[in-house]
Structures are given as C-alpha cells and as structure tokens.
C-alpha cells in the first residue's frame, strides 16, 4: 500500500464562494474544478500545488459528514489523502494490520477517484483517505 505521495489535503470550509478567492490569491493559482459529490453531501473545489491538490469541502447538508465536522470543530483540515495503486487493496491491507476502516472497499469520490477512509480512532486522530485514479 506504500503511498506515492499526498494526493490532496481536504479542508472543510463554510463557503466555497468566500474561500475560493482567498485560496486563489494565497496560492497564486486558479481553482480548476468545482464538483458536487452527492454521496458525501459536499461541494468540492480543487487547486494544484505540484503533485498535491488542495480540496476545499463545503457542506450541502448540515447532517452530512462535513456539516457535522464544521458544527463540532469549525473550519480547518479535515483529511489527508494518500495516492496508492489501488485504494481497495490498501484498505484491506490496513484492515489486516488491525486498523479500523470507514470503508471496506473503495467508492467513487470527486474527480472520478476511487476513495476509501480509515477510521480516525485508529489513526491518531487524523482522518486518512486512500485514493487512486
Ligand atoms: Zn479527499
């Protein structure tokens, strides 16, 4: 499962409308994709920083995962996504190491990626995602 790089950092924001121009000026690069992921009840906006992306996450439902995160913790880093060859294989490998999973098999995320999450209770409090194109 050895990840090749950090594919993206997920950052929970209250409003894409407000945070996109902020990140565009901070990073000196334009947001290149905005996409709603209905399944996760979010709208996402992406920026490229070398091989890594910044994924801004805006909730579309207060009861969804980002809605609850914002309610509990406010805006901030939500998850780290590692690029792996095969997200489902990486999840199985993590499970065999005794790591609790949120997803047993990968599902479709933003940008057509196969994604799956480890449970933060098993990862020192960090929500970790594996993804592959
Ligand atoms: Zn992500």
CSV table of C-alpha atoms and ligand atoms in Angstrom, one decimal:
chain,number,residue,atom,x,y,z
A,1,UNK,CA,0.0,0.0,0.0
A,2,UNK,CA,3.0,2.3,0.2
A,3,UNK,CA,1.6,5.7,-0.9
A,4,UNK,CA,3.5,7.5,-3.7
A,5,UNK,CA,2.6,11.0,-2.5
A,6,UNK,CA,0.0,13.1,-0.7
A,7,UNK,CA,-2.7,13.3,-3.4
A,8,UNK,CA,-4.7,16.0,-1.6
A,9,UNK,CA,-5.4,17.7,1.7
A,10,UNK,CA,-9.1,18.2,2.4
A,11,UNK,CA,-10.1,21.4,4.1
A,12,UNK,CA,-13.6,22.0,5.5
A,13,UNK,CA,-14.9,25.5,4.7
A,14,UNK,CA,-18.2,27.2,5.4
A,15,UNK,CA,-18.4,28.7,2.0
A,16,UNK,CA,-16.7,28.0,-1.3
A,17,UNK,CA,-17.8,31.4,-2.6
A,18,UNK,CA,-15.7,33.0,0.1
A,19,UNK,CA,-12.8,30.6,0.4
A,20,UNK,CA,-12.0,30.1,-3.4
A,21,UNK,CA,-10.9,33.7,-4.0
A,22,UNK,CA,-8.9,33.6,-0.7
A,23,UNK,CA,-7.0,30.5,-1.7
A,24,UNK,CA,-6.6,31.7,-5.3
A,25,UNK,CA,-4.8,34.8,-4.1
A,26,UNK,CA,-2.9,32.9,-1.3
A,27,UNK,CA,-1.6,30.2,-3.6
A,28,UNK,CA,-1.4,32.3,-6.8
A,29,UNK,CA,-3.3,29.7,-8.8
A,30,UNK,CA,-6.8,29.3,-10.0
A,31,UNK,CA,-9.3,26.8,-8.8
A,32,UNK,CA,-9.5,24.3,-11.7
A,33,UNK,CA,-12.5,22.2,-10.8
A,34,UNK,CA,-15.7,22.6,-8.7
A,35,UNK,CA,-17.7,19.5,-8.3
A,36,UNK,CA,-20.6,18.3,-6.1
A,37,UNK,CA,-20.3,14.8,-4.6
A,38,UNK,CA,-23.9,14.0,-3.7
A,39,UNK,CA,-22.9,10.8,-1.9
A,40,UNK,CA,-20.8,12.8,0.6
A,41,UNK,CA,-23.1,15.8,0.7
A,42,UNK,CA,-20.4,18.2,-0.3
A,43,UNK,CA,-19.3,20.6,-3.0
A,44,UNK,CA,-15.6,20.5,-3.6
A,45,UNK,CA,-13.1,22.9,-5.2
A,46,UNK,CA,-9.6,21.9,-6.3
A,47,UNK,CA,-6.2,23.7,-6.5
A,48,UNK,CA,-3.0,22.1,-7.7
A,49,UNK,CA,0.2,22.6,-5.7
A,50,UNK,CA,2.8,20.5,-7.6
A,51,UNK,CA,1.7,16.8,-7.3
A,52,UNK,CA,-0.6,17.6,-4.4
A,53,UNK,CA,-4.0,19.2,-4.5
A,54,UNK,CA,-6.0,21.2,-2.0
A,55,UNK,CA,-9.6,20.1,-1.8
A,56,UNK,CA,-12.0,22.6,-0.3
A,57,UNK,CA,-15.1,21.0,1.1
A,58,UNK,CA,-18.3,22.9,1.6
A,59,UNK,CA,-21.3,21.1,3.2
A,60,UNK,CA,-24.6,20.8,1.3
A,61,UNK,CA,-26.3,19.2,4.3
A,62,UNK,CA,-25.9,20.1,8.0
A,63,UNK,CA,-26.4,16.3,8.8
A,64,UNK,CA,-23.7,15.3,6.3
A,65,UNK,CA,-20.1,14.5,7.3
A,66,UNK,CA,-18.7,18.0,6.6
A,67,UNK,CA,-21.8,19.6,8.1
A,68,UNK,CA,-21.2,17.7,11.3
A,69,UNK,CA,-17.4,18.4,11.2
A,70,UNK,CA,-18.0,22.2,10.8
A,71,UNK,CA,-20.5,22.1,13.7
A,72,UNK,CA,-18.1,20.3,16.0
A,73,UNK,CA,-14.7,21.7,15.1
A,74,UNK,CA,-15.3,24.6,12.8
A,75,UNK,CA,-13.3,25.2,9.6
A,76,UNK,CA,-9.9,23.5,9.2
A,77,UNK,CA,-8.0,20.5,7.9
A,78,UNK,CA,-10.5,17.6,7.5
A,79,UNK,CA,-8.4,14.8,6.0
A,80,UNK,CA,-5.2,13.7,4.3
A,81,UNK,CA,-5.4,11.6,1.1
A,82,UNK,CA,-2.6,9.4,0.1
A,83,UNK,CA,-2.2,8.2,-3.5
A,84,UNK,CA,-1.9,4.4,-3.7
A,85,UNK,CA,-2.0,2.0,-6.7
A,86,UNK,CA,-5.4,0.5,-5.6
A,87,UNK,CA,-7.5,2.0,-2.8
A,88,UNK,CA,-9.4,-1.2,-2.1
A,89,UNK,CA,-6.2,-3.2,-1.7
A,90,UNK,CA,-4.7,-0.5,0.5
A,91,UNK,CA,-7.9,-0.6,2.7
A,92,UNK,CA,-7.7,-4.4,3.0
A,93,UNK,CA,-4.0,-4.2,3.9
A,94,UNK,CA,-4.7,-1.6,6.6
A,95,UNK,CA,-7.5,-3.8,8.0
A,96,UNK,CA,-5.2,-6.8,8.2
A,97,UNK,CA,-2.9,-4.6,10.3
A,98,UNK,CA,-5.8,-4.1,12.8
A,99,UNK,CA,-6.7,-0.6,11.6
A,100,UNK,CA,-10.4,0.2,11.8
A,101,UNK,CA,-12.0,1.3,8.5
A,102,UNK,CA,-14.8,3.6,7.5
A,103,UNK,CA,-14.9,2.0,4.0
A,104,UNK,CA,-14.2,-1.7,3.4
A,105,UNK,CA,-14.0,-1.2,-0.3
A,106,UNK,CA,-13.4,2.0,-2.3
A,107,UNK,CA,-16.2,4.1,-3.6
A,108,UNK,CA,-16.3,7.0,-6.2
A,109,UNK,CA,-15.2,10.3,-5.0
A,110,UNK,CA,-14.6,13.7,-6.6
A,111,UNK,CA,-12.6,13.7,-9.9
A,112,UNK,CA,-13.6,10.1,-10.6
A,113,UNK,CA,-11.2,8.8,-8.0
A,114,UNK,CA,-11.6,5.6,-6.1
A,115,UNK,CA,-11.5,6.6,-2.5
A,116,UNK,CA,-11.8,5.0,1.0
A,117,UNK,CA,-11.3,6.2,4.5
A,118,UNK,CA,-9.6,4.7,7.6
A,119,UNK,CA,-11.3,5.4,10.9
A,120,UNK,CA,-9.7,8.3,12.8
A,121,UNK,CA,-9.9,6.3,16.1
A,122,UNK,CA,-7.2,4.0,14.6
A,123,UNK,CA,-5.0,6.7,13.1
A,124,UNK,CA,-4.1,9.0,15.9
A,125,UNK,CA,-7.0,11.3,15.3
A,126,UNK,CA,-6.3,12.0,11.6
A,127,UNK,CA,-8.9,11.1,9.0
A,128,UNK,CA,-6.9,9.3,6.3
A,129,UNK,CA,-8.1,8.6,2.8
A,130,UNK,CA,-6.5,6.3,0.2
A,131,UNK,CA,-7.2,7.1,-3.4
A,132,UNK,CA,-6.3,6.0,-6.9
A,133,UNK,CA,-7.5,7.4,-10.3
B,1,LIG,ZN1,-10.5,13.7,-0.1
